[in-house]
């Protein structure tokens, strides 16, 4: 697939820093400006979360952001409009992260046609495992959108088949459980990535539980990049409409941590 | 297409973290299903501990009063712990123990499934934690205490609508967090494959017995079997062995709450649409953006925005029909059954009783109808009193 995702991990001088944000928390205007701010501060890829009423893979921080966004009236079309406004000013690579039902309900073909039109190059769906992926991967590919595969600490014997069909990048889930800041990541990410590398050249980015520059550096050192969600959403929850300066500072520090590798 | 399909419904829409566990669960289930020793142990528990077979009771007064079909009641309310939930739980907890699990977790709505799980865990010596919506821990406080007496830890769930759906969300999150020593005892014919199949198989004892019992009593099959439907486990258990008997009508009663034309109901077949949630493709109450809708029913056990995938399929092919029953109708039926037959049933089961009151006269006295009385009503007495404006102090 020839889209912008292939270039995210291309830079030989640094690993990728991937930032997640929940669309519509606290407002669509804020989401647009925060995405632009984080892109300028050095985020290599932005994951835009389409809010869902029942985000079963999320910890409390992102659950609450989903609730705030939906209470604020965010819709699937509202999220596309955020992407459109970002595209007026920036070509930063974008992917969506959401649950299957909002995409299913929108209609796969209609959804991915909108993604293609707006240059949203990938989608992450935590409740869509390998066994069920074709119903989404096929219509997504028809619109040049990569369905990002996830590999978890429990995947073991499944790594080979998942990796062999992966595209864009592989989302390596660092820990058991749901998203959220963790003090310590115990999984042996290095050996997980090694198993993946035996099968594919598709880049591996590690997410779940990463919040500090030290953690990001440690994860990126054994992979191709670090993904941060809850820590960013937490800053936005705290600062509300005035989060731009802290986000800029935070993303810069994280980017520096992975760039030094 | 993946495994565990019922027509277009079902599947395994679940996080990668749980996939190997679901595959292992399916393998273990396929093994134990055919294992004579497992089946002997389970049968012994069902007979000597849970009190099976449950009675098929001829409700003579109700039959006379309604003036049509002979009404039979399958008395799942007489099982140990007071509902059909024990059938599935004994099977799953026994299997979990054999799989080497030391801890079980479960969601509960009305508390019946939580009580049953806590009971089986106490008996078989496993740790037990139950997730229950905060709203349900309030309206079913007695069941919370019951679970605690049985040694379970009860977690009130304060996210979302604080009811059954949120309890399922939280139990799934906990399972993702700790899967190696823990089995999730899913309480209904829902969730990702293999759960809809496992729960159906363990609950199908209801229709296996009922079929033998009605043939013994009447010498022929019933005209209809009727059960309430939330996720749909007692209904699936009541339907399963009659699916092959094309002349037996299968009728599921959904919670219509304050009416299907209001915003306050949980009538998935009547008002829902196709979606993917809680691991399965099926029908769900949802809005125009695919957000799961808040649902409502007086009955905590039916207060769920989805329905099991096999029910969705039986609906699609026209083999079963699903009808809405309101709070008002269910409460009247609850009172009616108490006065007419001296049986205080669960408010969930009262939805099925209510529908029988509407249709019994359409049948002839040579025909029979079986109601699955899924649970007893002790847990609901205080709530019914409140509904009627009676102030009770215990």
XYZ file of C-alpha atoms in Angstrom, chain B residues 87-350:
264
model
C -26.980 -24.620 35.077
C -24.380 -22.689 33.109
C -22.275 -21.707 36.093
C -21.731 -25.229 37.409
C -20.587 -26.288 33.942
C -18.242 -23.353 33.422
C -16.739 -23.286 36.928
C -16.154 -27.033 36.916
C -14.443 -26.685 33.548
C -12.400 -23.682 34.746
C -11.134 -25.723 37.664
C -10.124 -28.565 35.370
C -8.332 -26.041 33.149
C -6.217 -25.126 36.167
C -7.810 -21.739 36.814
C -7.844 -20.569 40.415
C -10.053 -17.535 40.025
C -13.349 -16.739 38.303
C -14.844 -13.378 37.434
C -18.329 -12.565 36.192
C -20.702 -9.750 35.351
C -24.158 -9.652 36.835
C -27.307 -7.632 36.211
C -30.014 -8.610 38.671
C -27.414 -10.440 40.725
C -28.667 -13.936 39.931
C -25.674 -14.833 37.784
C -23.324 -13.285 40.338
C -24.894 -15.278 43.161
C -24.738 -18.475 41.116
C -21.075 -17.873 40.224
C -20.162 -17.052 43.818
C -21.960 -20.224 44.916
C -20.145 -22.488 42.473
C -16.820 -20.821 43.304
C -17.408 -21.401 47.022
C -18.311 -25.037 46.406
C -15.407 -25.780 44.070
C -12.864 -23.677 45.943
C -12.073 -20.880 43.498
C -11.573 -17.190 44.146
C -14.478 -15.110 42.854
C -14.939 -11.466 41.875
C -18.191 -10.060 40.546
C -18.735 -6.851 38.581
C -22.150 -5.239 38.956
C -23.429 -1.851 37.800
C -23.760 0.667 40.618
C -27.424 1.179 39.771
C -27.980 -2.570 40.094
C -26.055 -2.876 43.372
C -28.515 -0.276 44.676
C -31.696 -1.905 43.372
C -30.512 -5.439 44.219
C -28.676 -4.774 47.485
C -29.739 -8.105 48.961
C -28.000 -10.034 46.192
C -24.801 -8.026 46.783
C -24.787 -9.136 50.390
C -25.579 -12.684 49.326
C -22.504 -12.763 47.070
C -20.369 -11.410 49.885
C -21.694 -14.079 52.250
C -20.550 -16.620 49.674
C -17.046 -15.205 49.809
C -17.071 -13.195 46.585
C -15.744 -9.691 46.178
C -18.311 -7.420 44.521
C -17.104 -4.438 42.484
C -19.764 -1.772 41.856
C -19.228 -0.426 38.326
C -19.581 3.338 38.097
C -18.832 3.830 34.407
C -21.373 4.461 31.632
C -24.986 3.718 32.472
C -23.875 1.740 35.562
C -25.931 -1.320 34.556
C -25.376 -4.749 32.991
C -23.629 -3.565 29.815
C -21.086 -1.631 31.867
C -20.586 -4.620 34.151
C -19.739 -6.689 31.047
C -17.300 -3.965 29.873
C -15.539 -3.966 33.214
C -15.361 -7.772 33.469
C -13.835 -7.908 29.977
C -11.271 -5.273 31.004
C -10.401 -7.269 34.108
C -10.054 -10.466 32.088
C -7.677 -8.713 29.670
C -5.682 -7.633 32.691
C -5.398 -11.071 34.255
C -6.159 -13.999 32.049
C -3.615 -16.678 32.944
C -5.201 -17.831 36.215
C -8.698 -16.434 35.618
C -11.782 -17.680 33.783
C -14.554 -15.277 32.809
C -17.844 -17.044 33.586
C -19.980 -15.246 31.014
C -23.587 -15.410 32.135
C -25.561 -15.356 28.918
C -25.571 -16.697 25.365
C -23.568 -13.705 24.224
C -20.022 -12.435 23.857
C -17.356 -13.836 21.551
C -17.336 -17.453 20.385
C -17.218 -19.963 22.091
C -19.351 -18.398 24.866
C -22.732 -18.337 23.062
C -22.272 -22.039 22.284
C -21.005 -23.069 25.728
C -23.738 -21.225 27.614
C -26.435 -22.548 25.271
C -25.220 -26.108 25.680
C -25.168 -25.893 29.476
C -28.617 -24.247 29.515
C -30.130 -26.663 27.007
C -30.786 -29.039 29.922
C -33.942 -26.934 30.415
C -35.522 -27.976 27.115
C -34.079 -31.473 27.259
C -35.972 -32.082 30.501
C -39.040 -30.089 29.482
C -39.467 -32.099 26.285
C -39.367 -35.408 28.156
C -41.669 -34.054 30.846
C -44.312 -32.650 28.493
C -44.332 -35.846 26.403
C -44.847 -37.774 29.624
C -47.653 -35.478 30.767
C -49.415 -34.724 27.484
C -48.200 -37.377 25.066
C -47.358 -34.678 22.528
C -45.219 -31.626 22.040
C -46.356 -28.192 23.255
C -47.816 -25.639 20.863
C -45.431 -22.993 22.159
C -42.570 -22.416 24.582
C -42.092 -18.950 26.019
C -39.248 -17.275 27.895
C -37.992 -13.804 28.717
C -34.968 -12.508 26.789
C -32.205 -10.141 27.845
C -28.960 -11.637 26.565
C -31.171 -14.691 26.186
C -29.731 -17.625 28.163
C -32.884 -19.042 29.706
C -34.734 -18.568 26.416
C -31.964 -20.309 24.460
C -32.018 -23.136 27.014
C -35.815 -23.382 26.710
C -35.785 -23.196 22.888
C -32.805 -25.320 21.984
C -34.207 -28.859 21.931
C -37.451 -27.629 20.348
C -35.779 -25.880 17.397
C -35.984 -29.110 15.391
C -39.716 -29.431 16.131
C -41.017 -27.005 13.546
C -44.578 -26.983 14.920
C -43.494 -25.729 18.329
C -43.597 -21.927 18.404
C -40.610 -20.335 20.114
C -41.464 -16.984 21.697
C -39.015 -14.646 23.433
C -40.264 -11.731 25.537
C -38.130 -8.585 25.467
C -38.239 -5.809 28.032
C -40.253 -2.930 26.592
C -39.803 -0.863 29.767
C -42.065 2.167 29.535
C -42.970 1.259 25.947
C -41.093 0.651 22.692
C -42.104 4.084 21.438
C -40.433 5.790 24.388
C -36.691 6.144 25.001
C -37.002 3.801 27.982
C -36.862 0.184 26.880
C -34.446 -2.668 26.213
C -36.290 -4.204 23.242
C -33.382 -5.131 20.984
C -35.256 -7.064 18.301
C -38.131 -4.583 18.149
C -35.994 -1.448 18.062
C -32.340 -2.398 17.577
C -30.197 -2.729 14.477
C -27.269 -4.824 13.316
C -23.987 -4.023 15.022
C -20.834 -5.385 16.636
C -20.377 -5.155 20.383
C -19.233 -7.258 23.341
C -17.427 -9.646 21.038
C -20.330 -10.500 18.724
C -22.210 -9.375 15.664
C -25.906 -9.211 16.516
C -28.723 -6.723 17.040
C -28.156 -3.837 19.438
C -29.989 -0.762 20.635
C -27.784 2.003 19.225
C -27.933 5.529 17.870
C -27.305 6.837 14.347
C -23.546 6.959 15.021
C -23.272 3.367 16.240
C -23.002 4.440 19.870
C -24.613 1.881 22.164
C -27.856 3.316 23.512
C -28.708 3.540 27.188
C -31.491 1.019 27.794
C -34.068 0.710 30.517
C -36.170 -1.985 32.151
C -37.627 -2.448 35.619
C -35.831 -5.761 35.467
C -32.057 -5.525 35.962
C -31.602 -8.902 34.265
C -33.183 -7.761 30.990
C -31.618 -4.301 31.056
C -29.135 -5.063 28.264
C -28.805 -3.364 24.835
C -28.055 -6.529 22.856
C -29.231 -10.085 22.315
C -27.299 -13.325 21.826
C -26.295 -14.068 18.218
C -28.240 -17.328 17.959
C -31.443 -15.497 18.908
C -30.688 -12.860 16.265
C -30.377 -15.687 13.750
C -33.575 -17.459 14.893
C -35.298 -14.108 14.401
C -33.796 -13.622 10.914
C -34.949 -17.011 9.687
C -38.353 -16.649 11.322
C -37.931 -19.704 13.550
C -38.525 -17.741 16.759
C -40.533 -14.602 17.362
C -39.680 -11.889 19.837
C -42.331 -9.721 21.439
C -42.067 -6.653 23.676
C -43.560 -6.642 27.192
C -43.754 -3.455 29.270
C -42.880 -2.868 32.930
C -46.577 -2.450 33.717
C -47.502 -5.738 32.093
C -44.638 -7.531 33.834
C -45.532 -6.162 37.272
C -49.191 -7.155 36.786
C -48.097 -10.635 35.746
C -45.786 -10.863 38.759
C -48.762 -10.138 41.033
C -51.083 -12.362 39.012
C -48.859 -15.431 39.263
C -48.439 -14.892 43.009
C -52.196 -14.705 43.599
C -53.245 -17.353 41.080
C -50.606 -20.022 41.544
C -48.873 -19.026 44.767
C -45.567 -18.499 42.958
C -43.539 -15.335 43.380
C -41.390 -15.258 40.254
C -38.512 -13.056 39.157
C -39.603 -9.841 37.455
C -37.590 -11.039 34.430
C -39.664 -14.241 34.191
C -42.851 -12.216 34.731
